[in-house]
């Protein structure tokens, strides 16, 4: 179902302005000029989010039509997110509405960008609530909120934290093991914030050579160093008015930590080789898989920088801590990467193996295993062998054959699949590679790896 927003506003001009303002968002916008029309539209379309003008004229009994409308809207759909719009002089009624179940309020005259942020957060929470009650079958939805797929409580807490922190401008530190989805959370915070239409710029602090990091951050002037033939803006400047995501900040060298701290304190930068202070307006989100407190004790991370970037900290659970999310994610990756639609699902023994495996590489490891399994799949179901696990009997005990490592199991599956493809296509390398969904050079590498004569 599309995201439907109902605007209840008795001033026709204001209503048109709000409808036009939200036309650029990914919503189906409905409008009503009075409480009766609003209730009719709600019963017909069941919009997830509603903005309600509290200044609607009173009814014949003198009771505020806005307050009465709020009560009836929530009585019909208690899960609707109603945002009341009120004047500065009417704050008592706004607080009364919050106590009666309204989601939030916005003061008049309406700041459209501020209202968009509130509406975006309201849809986000409604999505979280909806996916909490989703069915278990893969065909009943992806349980995806801002690209984050989960049904476990630990991740629901993370999603709630994202909603709360997104509306602020506070720096955020995302912690968790490698592969847990820290960049996905950073993107969700950016998407939910009032900076959503400005850029999200990412710097991987662990992937850039140390001698290039400063220029990557702050840019450089012409002639600043050998090869600097022109002025270049740094990524901090490109992130102006938007969000700067510092991935693997625990890998940042100490001398750059000092410069980053100055930038965070003053929101001023200097390009390498330059002397001019350049003001920037960015929201900083950082992520690390390092134990920052241990790094501080070891002298590898500045304590003052930690307190500056960690105003809000979001700790991501590992995949092994996320209940049955591993199977849910595996099904999702099957649907994403099986573009020909050859595979219909996971074998029950494969699902059991996914549940029991500790996933040291977290979601990234699971995604890679599923993609690899699709390459070697021959039937309609992905089995334990394609995933690189040791097979177990249907009764759940260990198989009768000798136990082998995961690497050995993977190699055995690869060799068997390569030989089968060659036999099926009578030694035609191009056709065999195409059947396995890999390039000819990759196929030749497999032949060499497994000692198969082409």
Short mmCIF file of C-alpha atoms in Angstrom, two decimals:
data_model
loop_
_atom_site.label_atom_id
_atom_site.label_comp_id
_atom_site.label_asym_id
_atom_site.label_seq_id
_atom_site.Cartn_x
_atom_site.Cartn_y
_atom_site.Cartn_z
CA UNK A 1 0.00 0.00 0.00
CA UNK A 2 1.29 3.50 -0.88
CA UNK A 3 2.02 6.03 1.83
CA UNK A 4 -1.11 8.18 2.19
CA UNK A 5 -1.09 11.59 3.89
CA UNK A 6 -4.36 13.33 4.80
CA UNK A 7 -4.24 17.12 5.26
CA UNK A 8 -7.19 18.51 7.25
CA UNK A 9 -7.26 22.31 6.86
CA UNK A 10 -10.27 24.66 6.55
CA UNK A 11 -8.26 27.47 4.91
CA UNK A 12 -8.36 26.60 1.21
CA UNK A 13 -5.23 28.60 0.35
CA UNK A 14 -3.15 27.04 3.15
CA UNK A 15 -4.48 23.61 2.17
CA UNK A 16 -3.34 24.12 -1.44
CA UNK A 17 0.08 25.29 -0.28
CA UNK A 18 0.54 22.22 1.92
CA UNK A 19 -0.68 19.91 -0.84
CA UNK A 20 1.79 21.51 -3.26
CA UNK A 21 4.60 21.32 -0.68
CA UNK A 22 4.11 17.60 -0.14
CA UNK A 23 3.67 16.83 -3.84
CA UNK A 24 7.43 16.36 -4.17
CA UNK A 25 7.44 13.67 -1.47
CA UNK A 26 6.65 9.99 -2.04
CA UNK A 27 3.10 10.28 -0.65
CA UNK A 28 -0.44 10.08 -1.97
CA UNK A 29 -1.81 13.41 -0.62
CA UNK A 30 -5.47 13.65 0.34
CA UNK A 31 -7.19 16.84 1.59
CA UNK A 32 -10.26 17.70 3.66
CA UNK A 33 -11.69 21.12 4.61
CA UNK A 34 -13.68 20.01 7.64
CA UNK A 35 -14.01 17.20 10.17
CA UNK A 36 -16.85 15.41 8.37
CA UNK A 37 -14.93 15.14 5.12
CA UNK A 38 -11.81 14.08 7.02
CA UNK A 39 -13.65 11.20 8.69
CA UNK A 40 -15.19 10.08 5.39
CA UNK A 41 -11.79 10.06 3.68
CA UNK A 42 -10.22 8.18 6.59
CA UNK A 43 -12.82 5.43 6.46
CA UNK A 44 -12.43 5.06 2.72
CA UNK A 45 -8.62 5.33 2.36
CA UNK A 46 -7.24 4.70 5.87
CA UNK A 47 -4.28 7.14 5.58
CA UNK A 48 -1.34 6.30 7.81
CA UNK A 49 -0.50 9.92 8.70
CA UNK A 50 -2.84 12.91 9.17
CA UNK A 51 -2.13 16.60 9.73
CA UNK A 52 -5.04 18.17 11.61
CA UNK A 53 -5.68 21.91 11.97
CA UNK A 54 -6.82 22.56 15.53
CA UNK A 55 -8.30 25.87 14.40
CA UNK A 56 -11.29 24.20 12.74
CA UNK A 57 -14.44 26.17 13.71
CA UNK A 58 -16.33 24.95 16.84
CA UNK A 59 -19.45 22.86 16.45
CA UNK A 60 -23.01 23.88 17.51
CA UNK A 61 -22.28 22.93 21.12
CA UNK A 62 -19.18 25.13 21.20
CA UNK A 63 -16.84 22.13 21.41
CA UNK A 64 -13.66 22.43 19.36
CA UNK A 65 -14.20 20.61 16.09
CA UNK A 66 -10.45 19.92 15.92
CA UNK A 67 -10.40 18.11 19.26
CA UNK A 68 -13.55 16.16 18.45
CA UNK A 69 -12.13 15.22 15.04
CA UNK A 70 -8.91 13.98 16.67
CA UNK A 71 -10.87 11.71 19.01
CA UNK A 72 -12.92 10.23 16.16
CA UNK A 73 -9.88 9.75 13.90
CA UNK A 74 -8.05 7.82 16.62
CA UNK A 75 -11.17 5.88 17.60
CA UNK A 76 -11.44 4.56 14.04
CA UNK A 77 -7.69 3.86 13.64
CA UNK A 78 -5.67 3.96 16.89
CA UNK A 79 -2.47 3.36 14.88
CA UNK A 80 -2.89 6.51 12.76
CA UNK A 81 -0.22 9.14 13.34
CA UNK A 82 -2.05 12.46 13.78
CA UNK A 83 0.01 15.67 13.77
CA UNK A 84 -1.94 18.64 15.12
CA UNK A 85 -1.26 22.10 13.69
CA UNK A 86 -1.89 24.90 16.19
CA UNK A 87 -1.30 28.60 16.78
CA UNK A 88 1.10 29.92 19.43
CA UNK A 89 -1.88 31.03 21.54
CA UNK A 90 -3.40 27.56 21.57
CA UNK A 91 -0.63 25.53 23.21
CA UNK A 92 -2.88 24.20 25.98
CA UNK A 93 -5.08 22.46 23.42
CA UNK A 94 -1.98 21.15 21.62
CA UNK A 95 -0.72 19.53 24.82
CA UNK A 96 -4.22 18.20 25.47
CA UNK A 97 -4.15 16.58 22.01
CA UNK A 98 -0.78 14.93 22.76
CA UNK A 99 -2.26 13.49 25.95
CA UNK A 100 -5.23 12.24 23.92
CA UNK A 101 -3.02 10.29 21.51
CA UNK A 102 -1.80 12.78 18.88
CA UNK A 103 1.67 11.91 17.59
CA UNK A 104 3.14 15.43 17.55
CA UNK A 105 2.28 19.08 16.94
CA UNK A 106 3.50 21.88 14.68
CA UNK A 107 3.03 25.60 15.34
CA UNK A 108 1.56 28.16 12.94
CA UNK A 109 2.67 29.73 10.70
CA UNK A 110 3.74 26.33 9.41
CA UNK A 111 7.40 25.85 8.50
CA UNK A 112 7.01 23.40 5.62
CA UNK A 113 10.46 21.82 6.00
CA UNK A 114 9.90 21.28 9.73
CA UNK A 115 6.49 19.72 9.06
CA UNK A 116 8.01 17.44 6.40
CA UNK A 117 10.50 16.10 8.95
CA UNK A 118 7.70 15.40 11.46
CA UNK A 119 5.61 13.67 8.76
CA UNK A 120 8.60 11.63 7.59
CA UNK A 121 9.25 10.42 11.15
CA UNK A 122 5.55 9.60 11.57
CA UNK A 123 5.57 7.37 8.48
CA UNK A 124 8.79 5.77 9.70
CA UNK A 125 7.27 4.80 13.07
CA UNK A 126 4.09 3.62 11.38
CA UNK A 127 6.23 1.32 9.19
CA UNK A 128 8.00 -0.04 12.27
CA UNK A 129 4.66 -0.73 13.93
CA UNK A 130 3.24 -2.37 10.82
CA UNK A 131 6.23 -4.67 10.33
CA UNK A 132 6.12 -5.71 14.00
CA UNK A 133 2.87 -7.51 13.25
CA UNK A 134 3.86 -8.88 9.85
CA UNK A 135 3.38 -12.52 8.99
CA UNK A 136 6.16 -15.07 9.01
CA UNK A 137 5.89 -16.10 5.39
CA UNK A 138 8.35 -14.57 2.97
CA UNK A 139 5.56 -13.58 0.63
CA UNK A 140 3.89 -11.37 3.24
CA UNK A 141 6.30 -8.46 2.95
CA UNK A 142 9.92 -7.74 3.57
CA UNK A 143 9.60 -6.19 7.05
CA UNK A 144 11.78 -3.41 5.67
CA UNK A 145 11.95 0.05 7.23
CA UNK A 146 14.34 2.44 5.45
CA UNK A 147 16.04 -0.64 4.00
CA UNK A 148 16.55 -2.27 7.43
CA UNK A 149 15.00 -5.72 7.52
CA UNK A 150 14.21 -7.22 10.90
CA UNK A 151 11.57 -8.63 13.21
CA UNK A 152 13.63 -8.88 16.41
CA UNK A 153 13.19 -6.58 19.40
CA UNK A 154 16.83 -5.49 19.48
CA UNK A 155 16.58 -4.00 15.99
CA UNK A 156 13.15 -2.50 16.77
CA UNK A 157 14.87 -0.58 19.57
CA UNK A 158 17.47 0.60 17.05
CA UNK A 159 14.73 1.77 14.68
CA UNK A 160 13.03 3.68 17.49
CA UNK A 161 16.37 5.31 18.31
CA UNK A 162 16.83 6.31 14.66
CA UNK A 163 13.45 8.04 14.68
CA UNK A 164 14.27 10.03 17.81
CA UNK A 165 17.77 11.12 16.83
CA UNK A 166 16.97 11.92 13.18
CA UNK A 167 15.04 15.09 14.03
CA UNK A 168 17.98 16.56 15.96
CA UNK A 169 21.31 17.82 14.68
CA UNK A 170 23.36 15.95 17.28
CA UNK A 171 26.43 13.93 16.19
CA UNK A 172 25.82 10.17 16.24
CA UNK A 173 28.28 7.32 16.81
CA UNK A 174 27.17 3.92 15.48
CA UNK A 175 29.00 0.96 16.98
CA UNK A 176 28.90 -2.72 16.13
CA UNK A 177 30.83 -5.57 14.58
CA UNK A 178 31.82 -5.48 10.91
CA UNK A 179 28.95 -6.33 8.60
CA UNK A 180 26.11 -5.38 10.97
CA UNK A 181 24.74 -2.59 8.76
CA UNK A 182 26.20 0.59 10.23
CA UNK A 183 26.12 2.47 6.92
CA UNK A 184 22.48 1.44 6.42
CA UNK A 185 21.61 2.99 9.80
CA UNK A 186 23.50 6.17 8.89
CA UNK A 187 21.50 6.41 5.66
CA UNK A 188 18.26 5.90 7.57
CA UNK A 189 19.11 8.75 9.97
CA UNK A 190 19.95 11.02 7.03
CA UNK A 191 16.76 10.06 5.17
CA UNK A 192 14.64 10.81 8.25
CA UNK A 193 16.31 14.16 8.95
CA UNK A 194 15.56 17.65 7.66
CA UNK A 195 18.82 17.37 5.68
CA UNK A 196 17.42 14.53 3.55
CA UNK A 197 17.44 16.54 0.30
CA UNK A 198 21.09 17.57 0.79
CA UNK A 199 23.91 15.07 0.13
CA UNK A 200 25.08 12.24 2.35
CA UNK A 201 28.85 12.07 1.85
CA UNK A 202 30.81 9.02 3.06
CA UNK A 203 34.49 8.83 3.96
CA UNK A 204 35.93 5.41 4.77
CA UNK A 205 38.68 6.34 7.21
CA UNK A 206 40.28 2.90 6.99
CA UNK A 207 40.41 2.60 3.21
CA UNK A 208 42.29 5.77 2.23
CA UNK A 209 46.09 6.04 2.51
CA UNK A 210 47.13 8.16 5.48
CA UNK A 211 49.01 10.69 3.34
CA UNK A 212 45.84 11.38 1.31
CA UNK A 213 43.30 11.48 4.12
CA UNK A 214 43.64 15.16 5.02
CA UNK A 215 43.13 16.25 1.42
CA UNK A 216 40.20 13.81 1.14
CA UNK A 217 38.59 15.46 4.17
CA UNK A 218 39.33 19.13 3.60
CA UNK A 219 40.46 19.46 -0.03
CA UNK A 220 43.59 21.21 -1.22
CA UNK A 221 44.77 24.34 -2.96
CA UNK A 222 46.65 24.40 -6.26
CA UNK A 223 50.33 23.71 -5.65
CA UNK A 224 49.80 22.41 -2.09
CA UNK A 225 51.85 19.33 -2.94
CA UNK A 226 53.35 17.55 -5.93
CA UNK A 227 50.58 16.74 -8.38
CA UNK A 228 48.11 19.33 -6.98
CA UNK A 229 47.54 21.08 -10.31
CA UNK A 230 44.24 22.67 -9.33
CA UNK A 231 42.10 23.57 -6.32
CA UNK A 232 39.98 20.63 -5.14
CA UNK A 233 37.13 20.70 -2.62
CA UNK A 234 37.19 18.10 0.13
CA UNK A 235 34.31 15.83 1.04
CA UNK A 236 33.46 17.96 4.07
CA UNK A 237 32.68 20.87 1.74
CA UNK A 238 30.62 18.62 -0.54
CA UNK A 239 28.56 17.61 2.50
CA UNK A 240 27.61 21.23 3.28
CA UNK A 241 23.95 21.46 4.42
CA UNK A 242 23.88 17.65 4.45
CA UNK A 243 25.38 14.75 6.40
CA UNK A 244 28.99 13.57 6.64
CA UNK A 245 29.34 9.85 7.40
CA UNK A 246 32.76 8.86 8.78
CA UNK A 247 32.95 5.10 8.44
CA UNK A 248 35.57 3.21 10.50
CA UNK A 249 36.51 6.35 12.41
CA UNK A 250 38.46 4.16 14.84
CA UNK A 251 41.11 3.82 12.11
CA UNK A 252 41.67 7.60 11.86
CA UNK A 253 45.31 8.64 12.58
CA UNK A 254 45.85 10.74 15.72
CA UNK A 255 47.07 13.85 13.90
CA UNK A 256 43.88 13.90 11.83
CA UNK A 257 41.77 13.34 14.94
CA UNK A 258 43.05 16.72 16.19
CA UNK A 259 42.01 18.49 12.97
CA UNK A 260 38.66 16.71 12.93
CA UNK A 261 38.03 17.84 16.51
CA UNK A 262 38.70 21.47 15.58
CA UNK A 263 36.32 21.20 12.65
CA UNK A 264 33.58 19.70 14.85
CA UNK A 265 34.00 22.43 17.46
CA UNK A 266 34.03 25.40 15.09
CA UNK A 267 32.48 24.11 11.86
CA UNK A 268 35.40 25.71 10.01
CA UNK A 269 37.90 24.01 7.70
CA UNK A 270 41.08 24.94 5.87
CA UNK A 271 42.10 23.26 2.64
CA UNK A 272 45.57 21.73 2.57
CA UNK A 273 47.95 24.50 1.52
CA UNK A 274 45.35 27.19 2.26
CA UNK A 275 44.93 29.80 4.98
CA UNK A 276 41.30 30.80 4.59
CA UNK A 277 38.74 29.50 7.08
CA UNK A 278 35.75 28.05 5.24
CA UNK A 279 32.47 27.72 7.20
CA UNK A 280 30.46 24.54 6.64
CA UNK A 281 27.15 23.27 7.97
CA UNK A 282 27.14 19.48 8.27
CA UNK A 283 25.71 16.84 10.56
CA UNK A 284 28.33 14.23 11.45
CA UNK A 285 27.57 10.53 11.83
CA UNK A 286 30.47 8.22 12.62
CA UNK A 287 30.75 4.43 12.79
CA UNK A 288 33.30 1.99 14.12
CA UNK A 289 33.78 -1.68 14.94
CA UNK A 290 36.57 -0.76 17.36
CA UNK A 291 36.11 -0.75 21.14
CA UNK A 292 36.60 3.01 21.43
CA UNK A 293 37.03 3.04 25.20
CA UNK A 294 39.79 0.44 24.92
CA UNK A 295 41.38 2.46 22.11
CA UNK A 296 41.36 5.55 24.35
CA UNK A 297 43.14 3.65 27.14
CA UNK A 298 45.71 2.39 24.61
CA UNK A 299 46.32 5.96 23.42
CA UNK A 300 44.99 5.31 19.91
CA UNK A 301 41.89 7.50 20.11
CA UNK A 302 41.37 10.93 21.62
CA UNK A 303 38.93 11.02 24.51
CA UNK A 304 37.73 14.55 23.68
CA UNK A 305 36.92 13.48 20.10
CA UNK A 306 34.99 10.49 21.42
CA UNK A 307 32.77 12.72 23.55
CA UNK A 308 32.32 15.10 20.64
CA UNK A 309 31.17 12.49 18.09
CA UNK A 310 29.33 10.28 20.58
CA UNK A 311 26.64 12.70 21.77
CA UNK A 312 24.23 9.93 20.77
CA UNK A 313 25.44 6.33 20.49
CA UNK A 314 23.56 3.57 18.67
CA UNK A 315 24.88 0.05 19.28
CA UNK A 316 23.97 -2.49 16.60
CA UNK A 317 23.48 -6.13 17.63
CA UNK A 318 25.36 -8.86 15.80
CA UNK A 319 23.39 -11.16 13.51
CA UNK A 320 23.68 -14.05 15.99
CA UNK A 321 21.86 -11.85 18.54
CA UNK A 322 18.96 -11.10 16.20
CA UNK A 323 16.77 -14.16 16.83
CA UNK A 324 15.44 -15.49 13.49
CA UNK A 325 16.53 -12.53 11.35
CA UNK A 326 19.21 -14.59 9.57
CA UNK A 327 16.60 -16.70 7.75
CA UNK A 328 14.48 -13.61 7.03
CA UNK A 329 17.51 -11.86 5.51
CA UNK A 330 18.55 -14.95 3.55
CA UNK A 331 15.11 -15.06 1.90
CA UNK A 332 15.39 -11.36 1.14
CA UNK A 333 18.80 -11.78 -0.53
CA UNK A 334 17.45 -14.72 -2.56
CA UNK A 335 14.69 -12.50 -3.94
CA UNK A 336 17.11 -9.65 -4.60
CA UNK A 337 19.83 -11.57 -6.45
CA UNK A 338 17.93 -14.42 -8.12
CA UNK A 339 16.91 -12.20 -11.04
CA UNK A 340 16.14 -15.08 -13.42
CA UNK A 341 13.79 -16.50 -10.77
CA UNK A 342 15.38 -19.96 -10.92
CA UNK A 343 15.25 -20.59 -7.15
CA UNK A 344 12.03 -20.75 -5.16
CA UNK A 345 13.48 -20.76 -1.65
CA UNK A 346 15.65 -22.42 0.98
CA UNK A 347 15.66 -26.12 1.82
CA UNK A 348 14.51 -26.74 5.44
CA UNK A 349 17.94 -28.15 6.30
CA UNK A 350 19.55 -25.01 4.86
CA UNK A 351 17.30 -22.84 7.05
CA UNK A 352 18.30 -24.93 10.06
CA UNK A 353 21.98 -24.48 9.20
CA UNK A 354 21.50 -20.71 8.83
CA UNK A 355 19.88 -20.55 12.28
CA UNK A 356 22.66 -22.56 13.93
CA UNK A 357 25.66 -20.86 12.31
CA UNK A 358 27.22 -18.07 14.46
CA UNK A 359 27.79 -15.66 11.51
CA UNK A 360 31.09 -14.05 12.52
CA UNK A 361 30.87 -11.84 9.41
CA UNK A 362 27.28 -10.85 10.22
CA UNK A 363 24.86 -9.69 7.50
CA UNK A 364 27.63 -9.09 4.96
CA UNK A 365 28.78 -12.72 5.26
CA UNK A 366 25.21 -13.97 4.91
CA UNK A 367 24.66 -11.85 1.80
CA UNK A 368 27.84 -13.13 0.18
CA UNK A 369 27.01 -16.77 0.98
CA UNK A 370 23.56 -16.43 -0.60
CA UNK A 371 24.97 -14.79 -3.73
CA UNK A 372 27.56 -17.58 -4.04
CA UNK A 373 24.92 -20.24 -3.45
CA UNK A 374 22.84 -18.86 -6.33
CA UNK A 375 25.81 -19.29 -8.67
CA UNK A 376 26.10 -23.00 -7.88
CA UNK A 377 22.41 -23.82 -7.42
CA UNK A 378 21.07 -26.51 -9.76
CA UNK A 379 17.63 -27.12 -8.26
CA UNK A 380 14.75 -24.94 -7.17
CA UNK A 381 15.84 -24.92 -3.51
CA UNK A 382 19.13 -23.71 -2.02
CA UNK A 383 20.65 -26.50 0.07
CA UNK A 384 23.32 -26.66 2.76
CA UNK A 385 26.03 -27.62 0.25
CA UNK A 386 25.45 -24.54 -1.91
CA UNK A 387 25.74 -22.41 1.23
CA UNK A 388 29.02 -24.11 2.13
CA UNK A 389 27.78 -25.81 5.31
CA UNK A 390 28.26 -29.40 6.43
CA UNK A 391 25.18 -31.46 5.63
CA UNK A 392 23.14 -33.05 8.41
CA UNK A 393 20.63 -35.88 8.28
CA UNK A 394 16.91 -35.09 8.26
CA UNK A 395 16.71 -36.33 11.85
CA UNK A 396 19.08 -33.53 12.81
CA UNK A 397 22.15 -35.69 13.62
CA UNK A 398 25.54 -35.45 12.02
CA UNK A 399 26.01 -37.10 8.63
CA UNK A 400 27.69 -40.49 8.32
CA UNK A 401 30.54 -39.16 6.18
CA UNK A 402 33.74 -37.62 7.51
CA UNK A 403 33.45 -34.05 8.85
CA UNK A 404 35.14 -31.43 6.64
CA UNK A 405 35.82 -27.73 7.03
CA UNK A 406 33.60 -25.09 5.41
CA UNK A 407 36.41 -24.23 2.98
CA UNK A 408 36.71 -27.87 1.92
CA UNK A 409 32.95 -28.12 1.52
CA UNK A 410 32.89 -24.98 -0.63
CA UNK A 411 35.73 -26.29 -2.81
CA UNK A 412 33.99 -29.64 -3.25
CA UNK A 413 30.77 -27.92 -4.35
CA UNK A 414 32.68 -25.63 -6.75
CA UNK A 415 34.53 -28.52 -8.38
CA UNK A 416 31.37 -30.60 -8.76
CA UNK A 417 29.46 -27.68 -10.30
CA UNK A 418 32.24 -26.82 -12.76
CA UNK A 419 32.50 -30.44 -13.92
CA UNK A 420 28.72 -30.70 -14.26
CA UNK A 421 28.57 -27.50 -16.33
CA UNK A 422 31.37 -28.72 -18.62
CA UNK A 423 29.66 -32.06 -19.12
CA UNK A 424 26.27 -30.47 -19.77
CA UNK A 425 27.71 -28.13 -22.42
CA UNK A 426 30.13 -30.66 -23.94
CA UNK A 427 33.24 -28.72 -22.90
CA UNK A 428 32.06 -25.35 -24.26
CA UNK A 429 33.70 -22.87 -21.85
CA UNK A 430 31.56 -19.86 -22.81
CA UNK A 431 28.27 -21.74 -22.39
CA UNK A 432 29.38 -23.40 -19.14
CA UNK A 433 30.43 -20.04 -17.65
CA UNK A 434 27.14 -18.46 -18.71
CA UNK A 435 25.18 -21.32 -17.14
CA UNK A 436 26.95 -20.71 -13.82
CA UNK A 437 26.38 -16.96 -14.07
CA UNK A 438 30.10 -16.10 -14.07
CA UNK A 439 32.57 -14.62 -16.55
CA UNK A 440 34.90 -16.72 -18.71
CA UNK A 441 38.04 -15.48 -16.86
CA UNK A 442 36.43 -16.50 -13.54
CA UNK A 443 35.57 -19.90 -15.01
CA UNK A 444 39.18 -20.37 -16.15
CA UNK A 445 40.35 -19.44 -12.63
CA UNK A 446 38.09 -22.18 -11.22
CA UNK A 447 39.49 -24.70 -13.70
CA UNK A 448 43.02 -23.85 -12.60
CA UNK A 449 42.10 -23.85 -8.92
CA UNK A 450 40.61 -27.34 -9.03
CA UNK A 451 43.13 -28.83 -11.47
CA UNK A 452 40.58 -29.46 -14.23
CA UNK A 453 41.95 -29.75 -17.77
CA UNK A 454 40.03 -27.43 -20.06
#
